C-alpha positions as semicolon CSV with decimal commas, in nm:
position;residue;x (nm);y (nm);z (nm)
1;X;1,415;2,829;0,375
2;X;1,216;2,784;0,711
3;X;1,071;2,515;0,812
4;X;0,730;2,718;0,865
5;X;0,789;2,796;0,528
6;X;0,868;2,464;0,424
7;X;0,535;2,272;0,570
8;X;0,339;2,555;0,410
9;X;0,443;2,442;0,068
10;X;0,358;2,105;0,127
11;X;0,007;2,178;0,284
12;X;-0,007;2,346;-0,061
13;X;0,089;2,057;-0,247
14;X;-0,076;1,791;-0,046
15;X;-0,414;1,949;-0,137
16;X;-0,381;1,869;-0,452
17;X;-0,471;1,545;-0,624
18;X;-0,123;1,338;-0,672
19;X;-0,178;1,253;-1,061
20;X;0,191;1,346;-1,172
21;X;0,562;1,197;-1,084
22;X;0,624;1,546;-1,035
23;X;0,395;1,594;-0,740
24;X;0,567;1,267;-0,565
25;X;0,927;1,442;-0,633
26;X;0,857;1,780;-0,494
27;X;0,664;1,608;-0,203
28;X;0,910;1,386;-0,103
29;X;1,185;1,680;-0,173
30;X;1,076;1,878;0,113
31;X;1,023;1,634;0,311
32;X;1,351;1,569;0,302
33;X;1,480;1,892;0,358
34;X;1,247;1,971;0,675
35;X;1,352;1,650;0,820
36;X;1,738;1,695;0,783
37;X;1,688;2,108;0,903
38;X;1,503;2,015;1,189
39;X;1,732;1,749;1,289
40;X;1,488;1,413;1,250
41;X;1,698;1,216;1,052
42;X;1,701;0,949;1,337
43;X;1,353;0,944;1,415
44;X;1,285;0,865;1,057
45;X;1,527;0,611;0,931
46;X;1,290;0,461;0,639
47;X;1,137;0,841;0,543
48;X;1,490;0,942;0,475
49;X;1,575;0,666;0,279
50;X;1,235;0,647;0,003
51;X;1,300;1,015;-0,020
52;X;1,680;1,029;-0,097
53;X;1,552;0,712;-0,315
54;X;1,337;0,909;-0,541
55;X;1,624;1,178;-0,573
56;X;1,944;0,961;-0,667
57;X;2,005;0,680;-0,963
58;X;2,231;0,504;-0,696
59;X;2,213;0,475;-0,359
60;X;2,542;0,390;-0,130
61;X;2,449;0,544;0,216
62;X;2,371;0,354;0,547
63;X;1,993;0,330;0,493
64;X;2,047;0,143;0,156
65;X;2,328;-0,060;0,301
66;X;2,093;-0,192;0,547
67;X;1,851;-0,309;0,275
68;X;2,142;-0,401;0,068
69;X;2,253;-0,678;0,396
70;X;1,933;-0,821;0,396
71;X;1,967;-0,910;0,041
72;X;2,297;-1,003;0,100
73;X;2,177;-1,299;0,321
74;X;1,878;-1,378;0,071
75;X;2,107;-1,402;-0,258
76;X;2,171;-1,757;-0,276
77;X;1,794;-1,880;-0,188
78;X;1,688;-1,644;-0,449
79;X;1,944;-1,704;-0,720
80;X;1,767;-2,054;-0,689
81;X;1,406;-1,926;-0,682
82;X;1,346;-2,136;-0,359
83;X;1,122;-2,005;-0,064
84;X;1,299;-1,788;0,186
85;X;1,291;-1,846;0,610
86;X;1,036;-1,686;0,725
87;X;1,254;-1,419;0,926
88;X;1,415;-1,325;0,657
89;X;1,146;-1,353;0,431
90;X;0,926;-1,072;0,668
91;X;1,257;-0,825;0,675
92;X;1,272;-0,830;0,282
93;X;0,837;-0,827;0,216
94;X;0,851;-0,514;0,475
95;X;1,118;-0,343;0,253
96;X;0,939;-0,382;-0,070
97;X;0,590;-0,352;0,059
98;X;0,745;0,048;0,149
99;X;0,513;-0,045;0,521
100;X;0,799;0,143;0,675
101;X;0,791;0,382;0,413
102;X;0,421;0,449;0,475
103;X;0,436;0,433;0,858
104;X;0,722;0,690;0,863
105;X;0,531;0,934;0,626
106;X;0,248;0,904;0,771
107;X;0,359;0,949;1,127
108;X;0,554;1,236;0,960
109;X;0,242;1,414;0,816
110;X;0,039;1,362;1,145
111;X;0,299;1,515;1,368
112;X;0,305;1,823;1,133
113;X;-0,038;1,885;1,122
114;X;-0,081;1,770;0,738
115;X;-0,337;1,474;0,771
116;X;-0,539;1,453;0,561
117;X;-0,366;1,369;0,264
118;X;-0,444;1,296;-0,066
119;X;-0,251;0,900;0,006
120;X;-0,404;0,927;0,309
121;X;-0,792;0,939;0,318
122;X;-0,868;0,633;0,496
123;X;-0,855;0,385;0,219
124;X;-0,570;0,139;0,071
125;X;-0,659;0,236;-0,273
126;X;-0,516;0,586;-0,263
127;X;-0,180;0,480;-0,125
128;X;-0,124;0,224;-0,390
129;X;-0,185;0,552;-0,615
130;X;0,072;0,713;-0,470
131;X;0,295;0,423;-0,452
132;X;0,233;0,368;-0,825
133;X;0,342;0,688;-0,892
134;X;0,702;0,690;-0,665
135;X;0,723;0,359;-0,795
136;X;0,750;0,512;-1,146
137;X;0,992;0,761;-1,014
138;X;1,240;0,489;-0,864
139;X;1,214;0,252;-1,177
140;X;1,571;0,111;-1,222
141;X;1,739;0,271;-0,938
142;X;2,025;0,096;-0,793
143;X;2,137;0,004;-0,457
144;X;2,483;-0,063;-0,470
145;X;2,706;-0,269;-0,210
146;X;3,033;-0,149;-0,194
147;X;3,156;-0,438;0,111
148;X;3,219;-0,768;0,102
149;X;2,943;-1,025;0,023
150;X;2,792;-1,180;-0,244
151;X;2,596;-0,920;-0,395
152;X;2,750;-0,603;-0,577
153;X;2,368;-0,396;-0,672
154;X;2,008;-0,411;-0,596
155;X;1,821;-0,269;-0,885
156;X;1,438;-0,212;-0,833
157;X;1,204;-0,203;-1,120
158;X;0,872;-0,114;-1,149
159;X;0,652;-0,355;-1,401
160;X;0,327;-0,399;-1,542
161;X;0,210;-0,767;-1,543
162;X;0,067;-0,865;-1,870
163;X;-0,095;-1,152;-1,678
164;X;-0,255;-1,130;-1,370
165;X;-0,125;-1,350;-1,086
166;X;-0,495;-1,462;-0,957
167;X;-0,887;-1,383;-0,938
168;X;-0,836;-1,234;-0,632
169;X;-0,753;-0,957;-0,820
170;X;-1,069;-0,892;-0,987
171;X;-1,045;-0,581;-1,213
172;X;-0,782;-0,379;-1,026
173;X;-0,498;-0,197;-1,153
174;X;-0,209;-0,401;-1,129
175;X;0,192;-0,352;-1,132
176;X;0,480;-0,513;-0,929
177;X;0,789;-0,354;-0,762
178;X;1,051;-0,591;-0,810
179;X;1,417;-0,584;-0,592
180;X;1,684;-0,790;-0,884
181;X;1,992;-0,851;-0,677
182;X;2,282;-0,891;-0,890
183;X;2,577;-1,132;-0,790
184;X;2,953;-1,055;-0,813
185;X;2,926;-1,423;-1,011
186;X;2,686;-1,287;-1,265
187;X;2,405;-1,468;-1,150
188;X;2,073;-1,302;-0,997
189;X;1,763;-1,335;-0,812
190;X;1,439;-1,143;-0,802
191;X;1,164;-1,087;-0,522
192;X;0,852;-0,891;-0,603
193;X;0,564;-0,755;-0,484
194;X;0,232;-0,686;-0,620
195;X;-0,015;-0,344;-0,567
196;X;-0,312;-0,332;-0,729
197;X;-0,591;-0,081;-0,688
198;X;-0,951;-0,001;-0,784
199;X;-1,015;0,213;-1,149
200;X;-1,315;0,440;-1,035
201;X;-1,162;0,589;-0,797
């Protein structure tokens, strides 16, 4: 398949209103494929890893094992559910935020002439949407660490808060992403992240 071919199918596709898991899969599938044919894969470090994340169960390659060493360092501050430093602190919120992720597709989408998008129409509210939706497709993948360290997997789950963690809130859609890392000493610590966006719309 040709590239020309390949950006056709997702002008197609990004027409459409993103409703379906589907629609994220096949997205983020070609994607993938234009940027490893075209010989990007080092201009977009975080792209290539949220797509190949939507695709695999486990993850063992050098864009999860660089996650993987961030959480690495974090284990024992958050096996004890204590702040982290704030260095490390912005490296991990980055990662599960996905603002890499969006940055890279977005740059990705502009450079190939696919802007607009349906995430992508100038408010917050219909990335979250989409973020919802991959977040649905990546629910209880694992990043696994196969060095030395402390850590052995990261597993990331996507969940629905039956509470809501403040007003601020008001009468958004909520749900969390949250990044378990799992201990070779059976032990584990959690850090999360909350989306939430408007009902109407």
């Amino acid at each position: 398949m040709t590239r020309s071919s390949i950006l056709a199918k997702l002008k197609r596709e990004l027409q459409q209103d993103l409703t379906e898991e589907s629609q994220v899969v096949y997205i983020l599938v070609e994607i993938r494929k234009f940027i490893e044919q075209a010989g990007e894969l080092d201009n977009y470090h975080a792209l290539d890893f949220y797509c190949s994340l939507a695709l695999h169960t486990t993850m063992t390659r050098i864009g999860a094992r660089r996650i993987l060493e961030r959480f690495n360092r974090a284990f024992p501050i958050l096996v004890k559910g204590a702040e982290l430093p704030q260095p490390l602190d912005h490296e991990i919120s980055d990662t599960i935020s996905l603002k890499k992720f969006r940055d890279e597709l977005k740059q990705f989408l502009s450079v190939n002439n696919l802007i607009p998008a349906p995430m992508f129409p100038g408010t917050p509210d219909a990335w979250v949407r989409f973020i919802h939706l991959y977040a649905s497709v990546t629910d209880e993948c694992d990043l696994q660490w196969t060095d030395e360290g402390l850590i052995d997997r990261v597993t990331i789950h996507l969940q629905m808060p039956t509470e809501k963690p403040g007003p601020e809130w008001g009468d958004q859609i909520l749900f969390a992403i949250r990044w378990t890392c799992h201990g070779r000493d059976g032990l584990s610590g959690d850090h999360e992240v909350y989306f939430g966006y408007s009902p109407e719309g």
